[in-house]
C-alpha positions as a Python dict, from the first residue, in 0.01 Angstrom:
ca = {
    (1, 'K'): (0, 0, 0),
    (2, 'V'): (26, 351, -121),
    (3, 'H'): (221, 386, 218),
    (4, 'A'): (426, 125, 118),
    (5, 'N'): (562, 254, -194),
    (6, 'C'): (643, 545, -33),
    (7, 'G'): (882, 386, 151),
    (8, 'A'): (672, 506, 455),
    (9, 'A'): (730, 174, 656),
    (10, 'A'): (638, 328, 990),
    (11, 'S'): (305, 490, 842),
    (12, 'V'): (266, 77, 720),
    (13, 'L'): (277, -46, 1049),
    (14, 'Q'): (38, 197, 1178),
    (15, 'D'): (-175, 117, 927),
    (16, 'C'): (-186, -246, 995),
    (17, 'Q'): (-214, -176, 1374),
    (18, 'A'): (-529, -72, 1256),
    (19, 'I'): (-672, -336, 1024),
    (20, 'F'): (-560, -561, 1273),
    (21, 'E'): (-808, -471, 1531),
    (22, 'L'): (-1091, -460, 1257),
    (23, 'E'): (-968, -783, 1106),
    (24, 'A'): (-625, -971, 1337),
    (25, 'E'): (-526, -1240, 1060),
    (26, 'H'): (-570, -1000, 769),
    (27, 'C'): (-349, -1189, 491),
    (28, 'F'): (-248, -894, 341),
    (29, 'A'): (-258, -691, 635),
    (30, 'H'): (26, -930, 793),
    (31, 'L'): (215, -904, 423),
    (32, 'L'): (286, -550, 444),
    (33, 'Q'): (405, -605, 808),
    (34, 'A'): (594, -798, 722),
    (35, 'Y'): (721, -584, 393),
    (36, 'A'): (746, -273, 636),
    (37, 'L'): (904, -451, 920),
    (38, 'T'): (1236, -586, 668),
    (39, 'Q'): (1262, -233, 525),
    (40, 'L'): (1265, -100, 873),
    (41, 'G'): (1591, -333, 959),
    (42, 'R'): (1362, -599, 1136),
    (43, 'A'): (1388, -826, 936),
    (44, 'G'): (1388, -1183, 1173),
    (45, 'E'): (1066, -1026, 1241),
    (46, 'A'): (904, -980, 879),
    (47, 'L'): (1052, -1363, 775),
    (48, 'K'): (868, -1538, 1111),
    (49, 'V'): (515, -1297, 998),
    (50, 'Y'): (643, -1485, 602),
    (51, 'A'): (655, -1828, 743),
    (52, 'R'): (292, -1814, 922),
    (53, 'F'): (136, -1743, 559),
    (54, 'A'): (463, -1962, 287),
    (55, 'E'): (201, -2305, 230),
    (56, 'L'): (-100, -2045, 145),
    (57, 'L'): (66, -1792, -111),
    (58, 'K'): (368, -2052, -220),
    (59, 'A'): (241, -2024, -587),
    (60, 'S'): (266, -1620, -572),
    (61, 'A'): (561, -1535, -687),
    (62, 'A'): (553, -1153, -546),
    (63, 'F'): (526, -1320, -211),
    (64, 'H'): (875, -1537, -280),
    (65, 'Y'): (1015, -1197, -405),
    (66, 'L'): (912, -1031, -101),
    (67, 'R'): (1046, -1303, 98),
    (68, 'A'): (1402, -1282, -38),
    (69, 'L'): (1450, -908, -4),
    (70, 'A'): (1341, -1006, 399),
    (71, 'H'): (1688, -1293, 394),
    (72, 'Q'): (1870, -1077, 150),
    (73, 'Q'): (1840, -787, 464),
    (74, 'A'): (1943, -1026, 715),
    (75, 'G'): (2287, -1114, 572),
    (76, 'G'): (2414, -1429, 674),
    (77, 'A'): (2515, -1731, 449),
    (78, 'E'): (2213, -1871, 514),
    (79, 'D'): (1970, -1625, 442),
    (80, 'R'): (2177, -1525, 118),
    (81, 'L'): (2072, -1842, 23),
    (82, 'A'): (1724, -1895, 81),
    (83, 'A'): (1694, -1545, -64),
    (84, 'E'): (1836, -1636, -415),
    (85, 'T'): (1686, -1944, -362),
    (86, 'A'): (1342, -1733, -272),
    (87, 'F'): (1398, -1530, -584),
    (88, 'S'): (1450, -1849, -795),
    (89, 'L'): (1125, -1986, -662),
    (90, 'A'): (954, -1589, -762),
    (91, 'L'): (1085, -1641, -1146),
    (92, 'E'): (973, -2028, -1185),
    (93, 'L'): (664, -1861, -1147),
    (94, 'D'): (682, -1515, -1287),
    (95, 'P'): (990, -1505, -1606),
    (96, 'Q'): (854, -1125, -1569),
    (97, 'C'): (975, -1096, -1233),
    (98, 'R'): (1210, -806, -1388),
    (99, 'E'): (1246, -728, -1006),
    (100, 'A'): (1385, -1018, -860),
    (101, 'L'): (1621, -1058, -1185),
    (102, 'Q'): (1794, -711, -1131),
    (103, 'A'): (1784, -880, -678),
    (104, 'R'): (1900, -1209, -795),
    (105, 'A'): (2142, -1058, -1020),
    (106, 'E'): (2303, -800, -786),
    (107, 'L'): (2282, -1141, -469),
    (108, 'R'): (2507, -1312, -811),
    (109, 'L'): (2751, -1047, -818),
    (110, 'A'): (2813, -1069, -435),
    (111, 'A'): (2903, -1384, -434),
    (112, 'G'): (3130, -1402, -720),
    (113, 'N'): (2847, -1549, -1024),
    (114, 'E'): (2952, -1275, -1255),
    (115, 'T'): (2791, -1524, -1552),
    (116, 'G'): (2481, -1535, -1369),
    (117, 'S'): (2498, -1205, -1264),
    (118, 'R'): (2489, -1074, -1585),
    (119, 'G'): (2238, -1380, -1729),
    (120, 'D'): (1938, -1207, -1502),
    (121, 'R'): (2101, -821, -1524),
    (122, 'E'): (2053, -898, -1947),
    (123, 'A'): (1668, -1097, -1874),
    (124, 'A'): (1578, -791, -1627),
    (125, 'E'): (1658, -586, -1962),
    (126, 'R'): (1502, -724, -2159),
    (127, 'I'): (1247, -733, -2028),
    (128, 'Q'): (1206, -337, -1896),
    (129, 'A'): (1243, -278, -2295),
    (130, 'A'): (977, -560, -2386),
    (131, 'R'): (713, -306, -2130),
    (132, 'S'): (533, -36, -2266),
    (133, 'G'): (247, 178, -2237),
    (134, 'P'): (81, 277, -1840),
    (135, 'G'): (120, -20, -1559),
    (136, 'L'): (170, -6, -1220),
    (137, 'P'): (488, 85, -1096),
    (138, 'G'): (731, -202, -1000),
    (139, 'L'): (597, -231, -617),
    (140, 'L'): (288, -127, -638),
    (141, 'Q'): (228, -470, -935),
    (142, 'L'): (408, -683, -639),
    (143, 'L'): (200, -612, -413),
    (144, 'D'): (-119, -592, -636),
    (145, 'D'): (-69, -902, -697),
    (146, 'L'): (30, -1039, -389),
    (147, 'Q'): (-324, -901, -274),
    (148, 'R'): (-469, -1115, -501),
    (149, 'A'): (-329, -1451, -378),
    (150, 'C'): (-442, -1386, 39),
    (151, 'K'): (-824, -1343, -166),
    (152, 'P'): (-945, -1648, -87),
    (153, 'K'): (-1007, -1875, -378),
}
């Protein structure tokens, strides 16, 4: 998680390889791998990893947010629609996911939906203003939520 939060995607991939040697189907390590692949511009590979865990993690806002980032990076018209849909799913599950609001606002603005973009930006600002006290930074909180979602119930 530390390497992911620092933006050290290549180190994340190395860490994941070491984990896979111990436990080949380690859910959280696969998702960290997918996040790192997205950061390295390998969105297609990341989306394949996310697809493997879609059913297991369908109730995780963090999962949908990270999957949306991969779709957004892939960049095709269908991927942009899939990204907006995944950001919206994340927000249905966690309406306080400021990161998903900010990302969806950018996506909507790029698509010419200024009203939707403005609404998302304003909601993200309200959430940010309401947050007080210590807490994990955005990405670490998302990864923490995702790690909890990977654990069997």
